[in-house]
Amino acid sequence: MAKGRTVSATELTDKDRWALEICKSISDKFAGMITNSDQRADFIKNYGRVHFSRDAGLGRAGGKLQRDALCTRGRTDKAPFSNRNLRWHPLIVAMETPSYAEEVEEITVDDHTLVFIIDGELWYPKDVYKLPKVYCAPYHKWYDIKDELIKWTDEDWTKNSCVIPAMEYSTMEYSIEVFAVLGIAVVNNFYGIDINDAFNAVMEVFKEKGYKPTSEFPTQSEIEEVALCPLCLSPLNTPPANLFLSEREDTFQPPWRKSKRKEGEAEALQLFHTYPLKESKILHTPKLVRYGHRWCNVAMADHSVDETVEFMKAVVEAHKRKEEGK
């Protein structure tokens, strides 16, 4: 399976670089607002660092904001998925081609390398990031070459990891704005920055960069909700629903392996899509993406906030009826 970095991970178009520069300016602005030097360093290290690459980089890599807002998930499948890539990467895969994309004409293989035929031209994995608009390689286009791809080695998959799932696709504009929204939530909850000051800082960067926000970006009157978990509606710096949580027992972890225990805590910060992602629509938008508690995120499964709340109401009613029957 693909185990290394995505193909052309360090290659950026002028458009890509401009988007990352806006995000870095937002992050720098937030960092400058944090007066405590230790807290400022913590923000930069864990959240704010922006790496100028498609996959958020290695070593001194991009922070959580870049990974969550701008990049797709890390993947190591026996499939051509990128192991992280920019969400506006122009080559997507889906069961059927969504309305916002055009369909590739054909997919072939040349010496263990995928070749995408688009508008009569041959596009190889290392160059697809340069495509001028969004193209989709749908399920049926892969069918004729599946018997050959089944034989591919891990090395083959690694050098062909060049597409992203349609359900994780977003526009460059939406991705920038998601970065801003998540950043506002983080600096307000964990570094004591007034939420209106954080919002104004973002708008200053947008003005400096000549960037006009989309209609999906929250207005100042809507910004307060950004700092809350979208399901339990509690601040992100408090436990889920402000409930007292029992302490988890330690479980065995080999001492030579890095522990990820904190990521599994109920109050751990996780990316929320308040409406479940779909291949047919772009749903990674500043209106629908938030940070929330892990417990709340797990409770939602693959459903929207509204569906989850209705489910929880039904569960509570069922328990009430049971108690009344005693």
Tab-separated table of C-alpha atoms in Angstrom:
chain	number	residue	atom	x	y	z
A	1	MET	CA	0.000	0.000	0.000
A	2	ALA	CA	1.033	3.632	-0.423
A	3	LYS	CA	3.207	4.389	2.602
A	4	GLY	CA	5.183	7.487	1.681
A	5	ARG	CA	4.258	11.087	0.954
A	6	THR	CA	1.790	11.950	-1.738
A	7	VAL	CA	3.125	12.457	-5.259
A	8	SER	CA	4.534	15.988	-5.826
A	9	ALA	CA	3.927	16.815	-2.165
A	10	THR	CA	6.351	19.748	-2.284
A	11	GLU	CA	5.043	21.183	-5.557
A	12	LEU	CA	2.719	24.202	-5.416
A	13	THR	CA	1.003	26.339	-8.014
A	14	ASP	CA	0.923	30.114	-7.576
A	15	LYS	CA	-2.693	29.715	-6.432
A	16	ASP	CA	-1.697	27.131	-3.822
A	17	ARG	CA	1.085	29.314	-2.472
A	18	TRP	CA	-1.180	32.379	-2.260
A	19	ALA	CA	-3.742	30.410	-0.214
A	20	LEU	CA	-1.066	29.142	2.185
A	21	GLU	CA	0.331	32.667	2.549
A	22	ILE	CA	-3.097	33.950	3.616
A	23	CYS	CA	-3.386	31.167	6.186
A	24	LYS	CA	0.123	31.834	7.487
A	25	SER	CA	-0.718	35.541	7.864
A	26	ILE	CA	-3.840	34.635	9.853
A	27	SER	CA	-1.796	32.319	12.064
A	28	ASP	CA	0.912	34.952	12.554
A	29	LYS	CA	-1.737	37.502	13.496
A	30	PHE	CA	-3.201	35.134	16.097
A	31	ALA	CA	0.246	34.337	17.497
A	32	GLY	CA	0.972	38.046	17.892
A	33	MET	CA	-2.183	38.445	19.984
A	34	ILE	CA	-1.040	35.841	22.533
A	35	THR	CA	0.999	37.803	25.061
A	36	ASN	CA	2.331	34.880	27.105
A	37	SER	CA	5.466	33.613	25.320
A	38	ASP	CA	5.014	29.986	26.390
A	39	GLN	CA	1.403	29.971	25.211
A	40	ARG	CA	2.409	31.648	21.961
A	41	ALA	CA	5.024	28.957	21.316
A	42	ASP	CA	2.462	26.273	22.167
A	43	PHE	CA	-0.045	27.717	19.686
A	44	ILE	CA	2.513	27.896	16.896
A	45	LYS	CA	3.816	24.382	17.511
A	46	ASN	CA	0.494	22.584	17.891
A	47	TYR	CA	-1.951	24.628	15.856
A	48	GLY	CA	-0.596	27.560	13.907
A	49	ARG	CA	2.461	26.409	11.991
A	50	VAL	CA	1.905	26.497	8.214
A	51	HIS	CA	4.098	24.336	5.996
A	52	PHE	CA	4.328	25.252	2.320
A	53	SER	CA	3.516	21.857	0.858
A	54	ARG	CA	0.486	19.935	-0.323
A	55	ASP	CA	0.478	17.501	2.614
A	56	ALA	CA	1.429	19.759	5.567
A	57	GLY	CA	4.997	18.421	5.479
A	58	LEU	CA	7.275	16.294	7.635
A	59	GLY	CA	9.433	17.125	10.656
A	60	ARG	CA	8.594	20.740	11.507
A	61	ALA	CA	5.292	20.170	9.766
A	62	GLY	CA	2.124	22.202	9.615
A	63	GLY	CA	-0.011	22.326	12.744
A	64	LYS	CA	-3.486	21.017	13.417
A	65	LEU	CA	-5.214	23.944	11.687
A	66	GLN	CA	-3.445	23.228	8.406
A	67	ARG	CA	-4.000	19.473	8.616
A	68	ASP	CA	-7.703	19.807	9.418
A	69	ALA	CA	-8.727	22.822	7.369
A	70	LEU	CA	-6.548	22.609	4.282
A	71	CYS	CA	-5.638	18.936	3.870
A	72	THR	CA	-7.429	15.680	3.221
A	73	ARG	CA	-6.929	12.761	5.620
A	74	GLY	CA	-3.766	10.701	5.604
A	75	ARG	CA	-4.326	7.505	3.609
A	76	THR	CA	-2.187	4.402	3.092
A	77	ASP	CA	-4.554	2.256	1.030
A	78	LYS	CA	-3.896	-0.040	-1.900
A	79	ALA	CA	-5.426	2.715	-3.970
A	80	PRO	CA	-4.215	5.944	-5.623
A	81	PHE	CA	-5.393	8.175	-2.754
A	82	SER	CA	-2.984	10.915	-1.738
A	83	ASN	CA	-1.479	10.498	1.716
A	84	ARG	CA	-2.806	13.968	2.552
A	85	ASN	CA	-3.185	16.608	-0.122
A	86	LEU	CA	-4.691	20.061	-0.444
A	87	ARG	CA	-8.474	19.904	-0.343
A	88	TRP	CA	-8.701	21.858	-3.591
A	89	HIS	CA	-6.446	19.376	-5.416
A	90	PRO	CA	-7.937	19.199	-8.923
A	91	LEU	CA	-8.144	15.418	-9.445
A	92	ILE	CA	-10.852	13.624	-7.473
A	93	VAL	CA	-12.394	10.141	-7.426
A	94	ALA	CA	-16.044	9.269	-6.814
A	95	MET	CA	-18.659	6.708	-7.730
A	96	GLU	CA	-20.107	9.232	-10.165
A	97	THR	CA	-18.726	12.547	-11.382
A	98	PRO	CA	-20.204	15.405	-9.283
A	99	SER	CA	-21.678	18.459	-10.988
A	100	TYR	CA	-18.745	20.722	-10.077
A	101	ALA	CA	-16.195	18.542	-11.906
A	102	GLU	CA	-15.535	17.329	-15.436
A	103	GLU	CA	-14.876	13.677	-16.185
A	104	VAL	CA	-11.537	12.294	-17.337
A	105	GLU	CA	-11.757	10.582	-20.724
A	106	GLU	CA	-9.788	7.475	-19.854
A	107	ILE	CA	-7.339	5.980	-17.350
A	108	THR	CA	-4.523	3.776	-18.587
A	109	VAL	CA	-1.278	2.356	-17.179
A	110	ASP	CA	2.207	2.940	-18.576
A	111	ASP	CA	5.041	1.013	-16.887
A	112	HIS	CA	3.284	0.838	-13.492
A	113	THR	CA	2.291	4.481	-13.701
A	114	LEU	CA	-1.246	5.786	-14.006
A	115	VAL	CA	-2.022	7.954	-17.022
A	116	PHE	CA	-5.129	10.150	-17.082
A	117	ILE	CA	-6.346	11.203	-20.509
A	118	ILE	CA	-7.979	14.611	-20.168
A	119	ASP	CA	-9.110	16.716	-23.109
A	120	GLY	CA	-6.900	14.599	-25.350
A	121	GLU	CA	-3.751	15.147	-23.255
A	122	LEU	CA	-1.819	12.659	-21.118
A	123	TRP	CA	-1.490	13.584	-17.446
A	124	TYR	CA	0.841	11.665	-15.121
A	125	PRO	CA	0.583	11.553	-11.286
A	126	LYS	CA	3.463	13.983	-10.745
A	127	ASP	CA	1.735	16.671	-12.823
A	128	VAL	CA	-1.985	16.411	-12.017
A	129	TYR	CA	-1.723	19.146	-9.373
A	130	LYS	CA	-1.349	21.570	-12.330
A	131	LEU	CA	-4.751	20.737	-13.848
A	132	PRO	CA	-6.594	24.001	-14.614
A	133	LYS	CA	-9.936	22.868	-13.154
A	134	VAL	CA	-11.483	19.989	-11.236
A	135	TYR	CA	-11.632	16.602	-12.952
A	136	CYS	CA	-13.082	13.361	-11.659
A	137	ALA	CA	-11.983	9.787	-12.351
A	138	PRO	CA	-15.219	7.919	-11.511
A	139	TYR	CA	-15.588	4.261	-10.589
A	140	HIS	CA	-16.360	2.905	-14.059
A	141	LYS	CA	-13.189	4.440	-15.524
A	142	TRP	CA	-11.083	2.216	-13.242
A	143	TYR	CA	-12.862	-1.006	-14.024
A	144	ASP	CA	-10.945	-1.936	-17.206
A	145	ILE	CA	-7.553	-1.675	-15.458
A	146	LYS	CA	-8.490	-3.242	-12.111
A	147	ASP	CA	-6.899	-6.625	-12.913
A	148	GLU	CA	-3.555	-4.946	-13.508
A	149	LEU	CA	-3.793	-2.727	-10.429
A	150	ILE	CA	-4.465	-5.733	-8.181
A	151	LYS	CA	-0.894	-6.882	-8.889
A	152	TRP	CA	0.732	-3.595	-7.854
A	153	THR	CA	3.284	-3.490	-5.032
A	154	ASP	CA	3.454	-0.992	-2.184
A	155	GLU	CA	6.066	0.913	-4.159
A	156	ASP	CA	3.726	1.151	-7.146
A	157	TRP	CA	0.930	2.582	-5.015
A	158	THR	CA	3.236	5.099	-3.359
A	159	LYS	CA	4.414	6.573	-6.661
A	160	ASN	CA	0.799	6.860	-7.858
A	161	SER	CA	-0.830	8.430	-4.789
A	162	CYS	CA	-2.227	11.414	-6.638
A	163	VAL	CA	-6.026	11.667	-6.229
A	164	ILE	CA	-8.318	12.766	-3.395
A	165	PRO	CA	-11.816	11.521	-2.470
A	166	ALA	CA	-14.590	13.740	-3.821
A	167	MET	CA	-16.256	13.844	-0.405
A	168	GLU	CA	-13.165	15.561	1.047
A	169	TYR	CA	-12.842	18.067	-1.791
A	170	SER	CA	-13.393	21.740	-1.109
A	171	THR	CA	-12.641	24.973	-2.879
A	172	MET	CA	-9.541	26.984	-2.083
A	173	GLU	CA	-11.733	29.798	-0.746
A	174	TYR	CA	-13.740	27.578	1.584
A	175	SER	CA	-10.545	25.940	2.859
A	176	ILE	CA	-8.962	29.297	3.710
A	177	GLU	CA	-12.114	30.330	5.547
A	178	VAL	CA	-12.320	27.033	7.457
A	179	PHE	CA	-8.725	27.661	8.596
A	180	ALA	CA	-9.819	31.071	9.885
A	181	VAL	CA	-12.948	29.761	11.633
A	182	LEU	CA	-11.108	26.921	13.375
A	183	GLY	CA	-8.294	29.285	14.339
A	184	ILE	CA	-10.736	31.712	15.927
A	185	ALA	CA	-12.211	28.855	17.989
A	186	VAL	CA	-8.776	27.695	19.145
A	187	VAL	CA	-7.331	31.053	20.212
A	188	ASN	CA	-10.551	32.008	21.985
A	189	ASN	CA	-10.945	28.746	23.918
A	190	PHE	CA	-7.353	27.862	24.752
A	191	TYR	CA	-5.374	31.112	24.648
A	192	GLY	CA	-7.832	33.657	26.053
A	193	ILE	CA	-8.200	35.839	22.963
A	194	ASP	CA	-11.487	37.731	22.759
A	195	ILE	CA	-13.520	36.198	19.966
A	196	ASN	CA	-14.382	39.540	18.380
A	197	ASP	CA	-10.728	40.554	18.411
A	198	ALA	CA	-9.855	37.267	16.704
A	199	PHE	CA	-12.570	37.818	14.097
A	200	ASN	CA	-11.350	41.365	13.423
A	201	ALA	CA	-7.779	40.076	13.057
A	202	VAL	CA	-8.929	37.664	10.345
A	203	MET	CA	-10.802	40.410	8.523
A	204	GLU	CA	-7.672	42.582	8.640
A	205	VAL	CA	-5.656	39.831	6.943
A	206	PHE	CA	-8.356	39.330	4.320
A	207	LYS	CA	-8.289	43.067	3.562
A	208	GLU	CA	-4.478	43.164	3.433
A	209	LYS	CA	-4.413	40.220	1.011
A	210	GLY	CA	-7.265	41.533	-1.139
A	211	TYR	CA	-9.370	38.511	-0.277
A	212	LYS	CA	-13.171	38.804	-0.213
A	213	PRO	CA	-14.882	36.180	1.993
A	214	THR	CA	-17.643	34.023	0.541
A	215	SER	CA	-21.244	34.131	1.749
A	216	GLU	CA	-20.492	30.972	3.811
A	217	PHE	CA	-18.095	32.810	6.125
A	218	PRO	CA	-19.695	33.742	9.482
A	219	THR	CA	-20.532	37.368	10.132
A	220	GLN	CA	-19.429	39.046	13.353
A	221	SER	CA	-22.916	38.547	14.803
A	222	GLU	CA	-22.592	34.789	14.166
A	223	ILE	CA	-19.040	34.316	15.394
A	224	GLU	CA	-19.902	33.440	19.015
A	225	GLU	CA	-21.188	29.991	18.000
A	226	VAL	CA	-17.825	29.125	16.427
A	227	ALA	CA	-16.279	28.779	19.894
A	228	LEU	CA	-18.771	26.116	20.991
A	229	CYS	CA	-18.936	22.385	20.355
A	230	PRO	CA	-21.670	22.119	17.703
A	231	LEU	CA	-23.389	19.173	19.397
A	232	CYS	CA	-23.322	19.818	23.165
A	233	LEU	CA	-23.024	23.619	22.733
A	234	SER	CA	-20.406	23.857	25.487
A	235	PRO	CA	-17.091	25.721	25.125
A	236	LEU	CA	-14.263	23.620	23.725
A	237	ASN	CA	-12.162	24.222	26.833
A	238	THR	CA	-14.741	22.469	29.051
A	239	PRO	CA	-15.767	18.783	29.154
A	240	PRO	CA	-18.560	17.615	26.827
A	241	ALA	CA	-21.872	19.143	27.961
A	242	ASN	CA	-19.963	20.437	31.009
A	243	LEU	CA	-20.321	16.998	32.582
A	244	PHE	CA	-17.964	15.566	35.183
A	245	LEU	CA	-16.012	12.812	33.420
A	246	SER	CA	-14.644	9.784	35.233
A	247	GLU	CA	-10.912	9.271	34.816
A	248	ARG	CA	-9.911	6.609	32.310
A	249	GLU	CA	-7.654	3.808	33.501
A	250	ASP	CA	-4.249	3.480	31.899
A	251	THR	CA	-3.976	0.683	29.350
A	252	PHE	CA	-0.826	-1.089	28.262
A	253	GLN	CA	1.235	0.649	25.629
A	254	PRO	CA	4.706	-0.577	24.630
A	255	PRO	CA	7.238	1.923	26.070
A	256	TRP	CA	8.973	2.293	22.708
A	257	ARG	CA	5.818	3.533	20.987
A	258	LYS	CA	4.485	7.083	21.137
A	259	SER	CA	1.268	7.235	23.149
A	260	LYS	CA	-1.772	8.789	21.491
A	261	ARG	CA	-3.914	8.426	24.593
A	262	LYS	CA	-4.808	12.124	24.774
A	263	GLU	CA	-6.363	11.934	21.308
A	264	GLY	CA	-8.813	9.381	22.680
A	265	GLU	CA	-9.987	11.436	25.650
A	266	ALA	CA	-13.681	12.409	25.617
A	267	GLU	CA	-12.809	16.122	25.640
A	268	ALA	CA	-10.116	15.879	22.940
A	269	LEU	CA	-10.497	18.385	20.113
A	270	GLN	CA	-11.697	16.888	16.828
A	271	LEU	CA	-12.772	18.187	13.445
A	272	PHE	CA	-16.546	18.281	13.033
A	273	HIS	CA	-18.549	18.292	9.841
A	274	THR	CA	-21.961	19.296	11.145
A	275	TYR	CA	-23.513	17.788	8.033
A	276	PRO	CA	-22.021	14.458	6.854
A	277	LEU	CA	-19.703	14.666	3.849
A	278	LYS	CA	-20.973	13.479	0.469
A	279	GLU	CA	-19.326	12.855	-2.881
A	280	SER	CA	-21.973	14.834	-4.761
A	281	LYS	CA	-21.654	18.125	-2.845
A	282	ILE	CA	-18.942	20.372	-1.427
A	283	LEU	CA	-19.632	20.313	2.315
A	284	HIS	CA	-16.237	21.250	3.794
A	285	THR	CA	-17.264	24.891	4.200
A	286	PRO	CA	-16.830	27.559	6.907
A	287	LYS	CA	-20.551	27.288	7.640
A	288	LEU	CA	-20.471	23.533	8.286
A	289	VAL	CA	-16.997	22.852	9.745
A	290	ARG	CA	-16.267	23.304	13.444
A	291	TYR	CA	-14.134	21.920	16.243
A	292	GLY	CA	-15.898	19.845	18.868
A	293	HIS	CA	-15.335	17.288	21.618
A	294	ARG	CA	-14.334	13.770	20.614
A	295	TRP	CA	-17.217	12.280	22.623
A	296	CYS	CA	-19.693	14.467	20.721
A	297	ASN	CA	-18.065	13.661	17.399
A	298	VAL	CA	-18.195	9.918	18.041
A	299	ALA	CA	-21.834	10.194	19.136
A	300	MET	CA	-22.744	11.718	15.770
A	301	ALA	CA	-21.266	8.825	13.761
A	302	ASP	CA	-22.138	9.595	10.118
A	303	HIS	CA	-25.105	11.816	10.850
A	304	SER	CA	-25.793	15.528	11.049
A	305	VAL	CA	-26.106	17.482	14.283
A	306	ASP	CA	-29.881	17.759	13.812
A	307	GLU	CA	-30.277	14.014	13.230
A	308	THR	CA	-28.131	13.238	16.264
A	309	VAL	CA	-30.148	15.545	18.516
A	310	GLU	CA	-33.386	13.899	17.353
A	311	PHE	CA	-31.892	10.469	18.087
A	312	MET	CA	-30.811	11.559	21.569
A	313	LYS	CA	-34.273	12.953	22.301
A	314	ALA	CA	-35.786	9.605	21.311
A	315	VAL	CA	-33.359	7.740	23.579
A	316	VAL	CA	-34.161	10.006	26.534
A	317	GLU	CA	-37.899	9.576	25.947
A	318	ALA	CA	-37.490	5.798	25.830
A	319	HIS	CA	-35.721	5.814	29.202
A	320	LYS	CA	-38.385	8.078	30.676
A	321	ARG	CA	-41.090	5.670	29.577
A	322	LYS	CA	-39.141	2.762	31.074
A	323	GLU	CA	-38.784	4.581	34.428
A	324	GLU	CA	-42.457	5.535	34.485
A	325	GLY	CA	-43.391	1.904	33.900
A	326	LYS	CA	-41.584	0.766	37.056
